[in-house]
PDB file of C-alpha atoms in Angstrom:
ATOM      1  CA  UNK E  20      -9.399   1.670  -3.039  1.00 59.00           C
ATOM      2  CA  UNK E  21      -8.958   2.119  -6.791  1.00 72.00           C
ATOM      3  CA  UNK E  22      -6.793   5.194  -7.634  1.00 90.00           C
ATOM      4  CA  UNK E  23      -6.916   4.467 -11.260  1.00 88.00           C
ATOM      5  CA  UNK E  24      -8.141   7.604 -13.571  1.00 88.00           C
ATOM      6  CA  UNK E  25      -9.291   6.929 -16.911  1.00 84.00           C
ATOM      7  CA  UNK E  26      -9.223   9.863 -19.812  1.00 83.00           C
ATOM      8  CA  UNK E  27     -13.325   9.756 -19.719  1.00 85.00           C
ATOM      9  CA  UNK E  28     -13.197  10.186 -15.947  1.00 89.00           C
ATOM     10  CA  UNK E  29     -11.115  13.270 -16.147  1.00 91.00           C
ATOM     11  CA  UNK E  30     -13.173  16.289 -16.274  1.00 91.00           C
ATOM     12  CA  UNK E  31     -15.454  15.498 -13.961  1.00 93.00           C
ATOM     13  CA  UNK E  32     -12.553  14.728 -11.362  1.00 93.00           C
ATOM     14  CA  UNK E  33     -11.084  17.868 -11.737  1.00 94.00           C
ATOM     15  CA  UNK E  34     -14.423  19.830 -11.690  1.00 92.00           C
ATOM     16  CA  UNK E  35     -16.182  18.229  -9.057  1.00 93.00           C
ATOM     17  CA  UNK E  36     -12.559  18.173  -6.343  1.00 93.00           C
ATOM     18  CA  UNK E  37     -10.750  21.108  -4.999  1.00 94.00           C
ATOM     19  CA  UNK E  38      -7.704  19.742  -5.126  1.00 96.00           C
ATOM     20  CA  UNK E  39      -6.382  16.574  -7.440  1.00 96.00           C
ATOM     21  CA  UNK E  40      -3.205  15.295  -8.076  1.00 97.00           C
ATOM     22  CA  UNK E  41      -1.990  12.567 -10.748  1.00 97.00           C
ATOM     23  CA  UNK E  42       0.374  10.599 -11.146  1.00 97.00           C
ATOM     24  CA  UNK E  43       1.710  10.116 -14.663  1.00 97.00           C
ATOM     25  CA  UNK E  44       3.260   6.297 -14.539  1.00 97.00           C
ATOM     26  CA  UNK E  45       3.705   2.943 -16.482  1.00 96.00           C
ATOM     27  CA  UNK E  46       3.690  -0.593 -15.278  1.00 95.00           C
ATOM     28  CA  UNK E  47       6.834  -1.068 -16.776  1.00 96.00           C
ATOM     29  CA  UNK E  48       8.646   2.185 -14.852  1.00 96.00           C
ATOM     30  CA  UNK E  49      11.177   1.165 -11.867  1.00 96.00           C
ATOM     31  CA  UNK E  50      10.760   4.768 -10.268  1.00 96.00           C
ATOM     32  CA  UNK E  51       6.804   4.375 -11.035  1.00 96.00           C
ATOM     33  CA  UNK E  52       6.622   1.189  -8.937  1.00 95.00           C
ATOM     34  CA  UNK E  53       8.775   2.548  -6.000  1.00 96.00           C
ATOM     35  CA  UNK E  54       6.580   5.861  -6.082  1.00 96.00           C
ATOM     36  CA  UNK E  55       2.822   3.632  -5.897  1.00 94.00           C
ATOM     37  CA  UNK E  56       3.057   2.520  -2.551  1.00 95.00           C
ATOM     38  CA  UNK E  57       3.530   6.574  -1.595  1.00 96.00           C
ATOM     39  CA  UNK E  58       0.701   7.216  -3.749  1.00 96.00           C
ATOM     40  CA  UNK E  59      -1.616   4.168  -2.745  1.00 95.00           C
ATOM     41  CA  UNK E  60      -0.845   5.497   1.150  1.00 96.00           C
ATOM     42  CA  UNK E  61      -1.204   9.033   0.693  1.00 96.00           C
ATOM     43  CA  UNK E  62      -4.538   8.444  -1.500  1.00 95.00           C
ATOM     44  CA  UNK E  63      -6.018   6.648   1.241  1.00 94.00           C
ATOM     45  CA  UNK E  64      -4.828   8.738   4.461  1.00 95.00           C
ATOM     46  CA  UNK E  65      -5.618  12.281   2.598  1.00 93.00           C
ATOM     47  CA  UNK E  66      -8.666  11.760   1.169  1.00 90.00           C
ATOM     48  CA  UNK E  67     -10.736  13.700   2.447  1.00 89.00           C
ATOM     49  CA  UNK E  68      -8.770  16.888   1.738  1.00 91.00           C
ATOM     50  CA  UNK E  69      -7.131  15.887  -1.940  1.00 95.00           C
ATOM     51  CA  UNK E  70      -8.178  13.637  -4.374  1.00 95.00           C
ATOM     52  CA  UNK E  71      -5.085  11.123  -5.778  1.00 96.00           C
ATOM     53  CA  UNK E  72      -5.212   9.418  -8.895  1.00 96.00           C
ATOM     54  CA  UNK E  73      -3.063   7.545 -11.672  1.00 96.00           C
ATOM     55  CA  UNK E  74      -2.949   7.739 -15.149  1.00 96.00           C
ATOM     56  CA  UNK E  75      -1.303   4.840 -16.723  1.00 95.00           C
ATOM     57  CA  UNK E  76       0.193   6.634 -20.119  1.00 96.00           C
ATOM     58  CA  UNK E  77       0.383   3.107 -22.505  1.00 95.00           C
ATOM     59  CA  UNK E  78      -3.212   3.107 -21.706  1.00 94.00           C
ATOM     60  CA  UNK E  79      -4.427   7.018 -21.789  1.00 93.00           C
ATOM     61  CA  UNK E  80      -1.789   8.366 -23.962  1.00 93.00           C
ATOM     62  CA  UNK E  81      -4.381  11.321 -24.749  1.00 92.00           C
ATOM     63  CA  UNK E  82      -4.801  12.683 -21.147  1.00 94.00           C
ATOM     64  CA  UNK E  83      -0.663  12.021 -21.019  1.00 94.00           C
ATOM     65  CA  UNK E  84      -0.160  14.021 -24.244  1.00 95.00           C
ATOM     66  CA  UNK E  85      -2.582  16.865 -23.005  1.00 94.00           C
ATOM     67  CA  UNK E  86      -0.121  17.675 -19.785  1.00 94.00           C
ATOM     68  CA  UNK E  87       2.940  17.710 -22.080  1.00 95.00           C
ATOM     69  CA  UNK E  88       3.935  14.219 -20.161  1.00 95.00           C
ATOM     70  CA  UNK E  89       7.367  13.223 -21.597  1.00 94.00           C
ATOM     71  CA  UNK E  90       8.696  11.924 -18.571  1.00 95.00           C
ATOM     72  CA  UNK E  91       7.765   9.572 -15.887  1.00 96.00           C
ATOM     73  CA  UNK E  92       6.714   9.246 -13.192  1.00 97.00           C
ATOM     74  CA  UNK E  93       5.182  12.830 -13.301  1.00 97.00           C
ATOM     75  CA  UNK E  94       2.690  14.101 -10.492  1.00 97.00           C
ATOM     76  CA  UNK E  95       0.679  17.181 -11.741  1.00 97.00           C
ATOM     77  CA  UNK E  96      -1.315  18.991  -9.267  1.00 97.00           C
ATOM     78  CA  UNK E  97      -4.642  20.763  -9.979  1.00 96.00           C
ATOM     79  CA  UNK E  98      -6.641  23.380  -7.558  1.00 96.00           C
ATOM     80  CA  UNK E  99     -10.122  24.331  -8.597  1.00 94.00           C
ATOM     81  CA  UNK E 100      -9.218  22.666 -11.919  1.00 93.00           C
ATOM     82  CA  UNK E 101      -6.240  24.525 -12.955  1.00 95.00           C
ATOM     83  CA  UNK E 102      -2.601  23.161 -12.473  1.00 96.00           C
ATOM     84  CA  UNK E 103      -0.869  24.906 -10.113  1.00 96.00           C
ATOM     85  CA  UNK E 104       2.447  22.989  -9.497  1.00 96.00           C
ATOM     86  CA  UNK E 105       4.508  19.721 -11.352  1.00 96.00           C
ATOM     87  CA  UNK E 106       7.321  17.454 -10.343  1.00 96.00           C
ATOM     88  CA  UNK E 107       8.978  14.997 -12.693  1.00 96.00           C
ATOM     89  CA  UNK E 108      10.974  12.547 -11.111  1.00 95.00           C
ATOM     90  CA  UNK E 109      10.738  10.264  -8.135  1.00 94.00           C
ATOM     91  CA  UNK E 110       9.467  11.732  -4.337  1.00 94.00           C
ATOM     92  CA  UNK E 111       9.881  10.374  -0.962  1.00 95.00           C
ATOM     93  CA  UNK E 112       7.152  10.047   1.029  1.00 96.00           C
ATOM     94  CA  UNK E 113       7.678  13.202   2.928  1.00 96.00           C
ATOM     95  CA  UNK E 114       8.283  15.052  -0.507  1.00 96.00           C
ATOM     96  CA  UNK E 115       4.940  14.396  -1.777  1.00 96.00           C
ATOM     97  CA  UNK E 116       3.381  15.153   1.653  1.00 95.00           C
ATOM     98  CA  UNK E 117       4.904  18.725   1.755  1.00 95.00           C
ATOM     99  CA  UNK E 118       4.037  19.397  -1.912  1.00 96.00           C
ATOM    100  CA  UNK E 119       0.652  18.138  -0.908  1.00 95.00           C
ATOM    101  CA  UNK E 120       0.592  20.301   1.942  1.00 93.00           C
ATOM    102  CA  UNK E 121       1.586  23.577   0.025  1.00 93.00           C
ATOM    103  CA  UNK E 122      -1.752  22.998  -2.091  1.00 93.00           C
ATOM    104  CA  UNK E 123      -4.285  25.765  -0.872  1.00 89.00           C
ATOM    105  CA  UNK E 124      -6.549  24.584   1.972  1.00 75.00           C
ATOM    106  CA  UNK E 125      -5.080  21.147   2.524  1.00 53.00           C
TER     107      UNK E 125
END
């Protein structure tokens, strides 16, 4: 399952899904690379009620500069296209789940 989000893919994710969250990383980021296989897992089990998507920021500096990105990893999380909630920093598992969960109608 590819999670990756490109800057020309952007608008349409976030108009066509309820709820959308992305994570802000680089390949090169220790806390990026312990946060993926949270992300890659929660992608895949929650699919159907949030979409989950990465944004590498060497490679889509626009869409990074756009959300103010100046640290990462940073998850930014969108419902009905607007962003209703942030976290810089790394998560645990069950952190991202509950943040997830607080999104309306997850």
């Amino acid at each position: 399952m590819d999670i990756q989000l490109k800057t020309a893919d952007f608008n349409k994710t976030i108009e066509t899904n309820k709820n959308v969250v992305l994570d802000f990383y680089a390949d090169w980021c220790g806390p990026c690379q312990t946060l993926l296989p949270i992300v890659n897992k929660l992608a895949a089990e929650l699919q159907d009620n949030v979409v989950i998507k990465k944004v590498n920021v060497d490679q889509d500096r626009e869409l990074a500069a756009q959300f103010n990105v100046r640290s990462i990893p940073t998850l930014v999380f969108f419902n009905e296209g607007k962003v209703i909630d942030r976290h810089s920093g790394l998560l645990t598992e069950t952190g991202l789940r509950e943040k997830i969960n607080q999104m309306p109608t997850v």
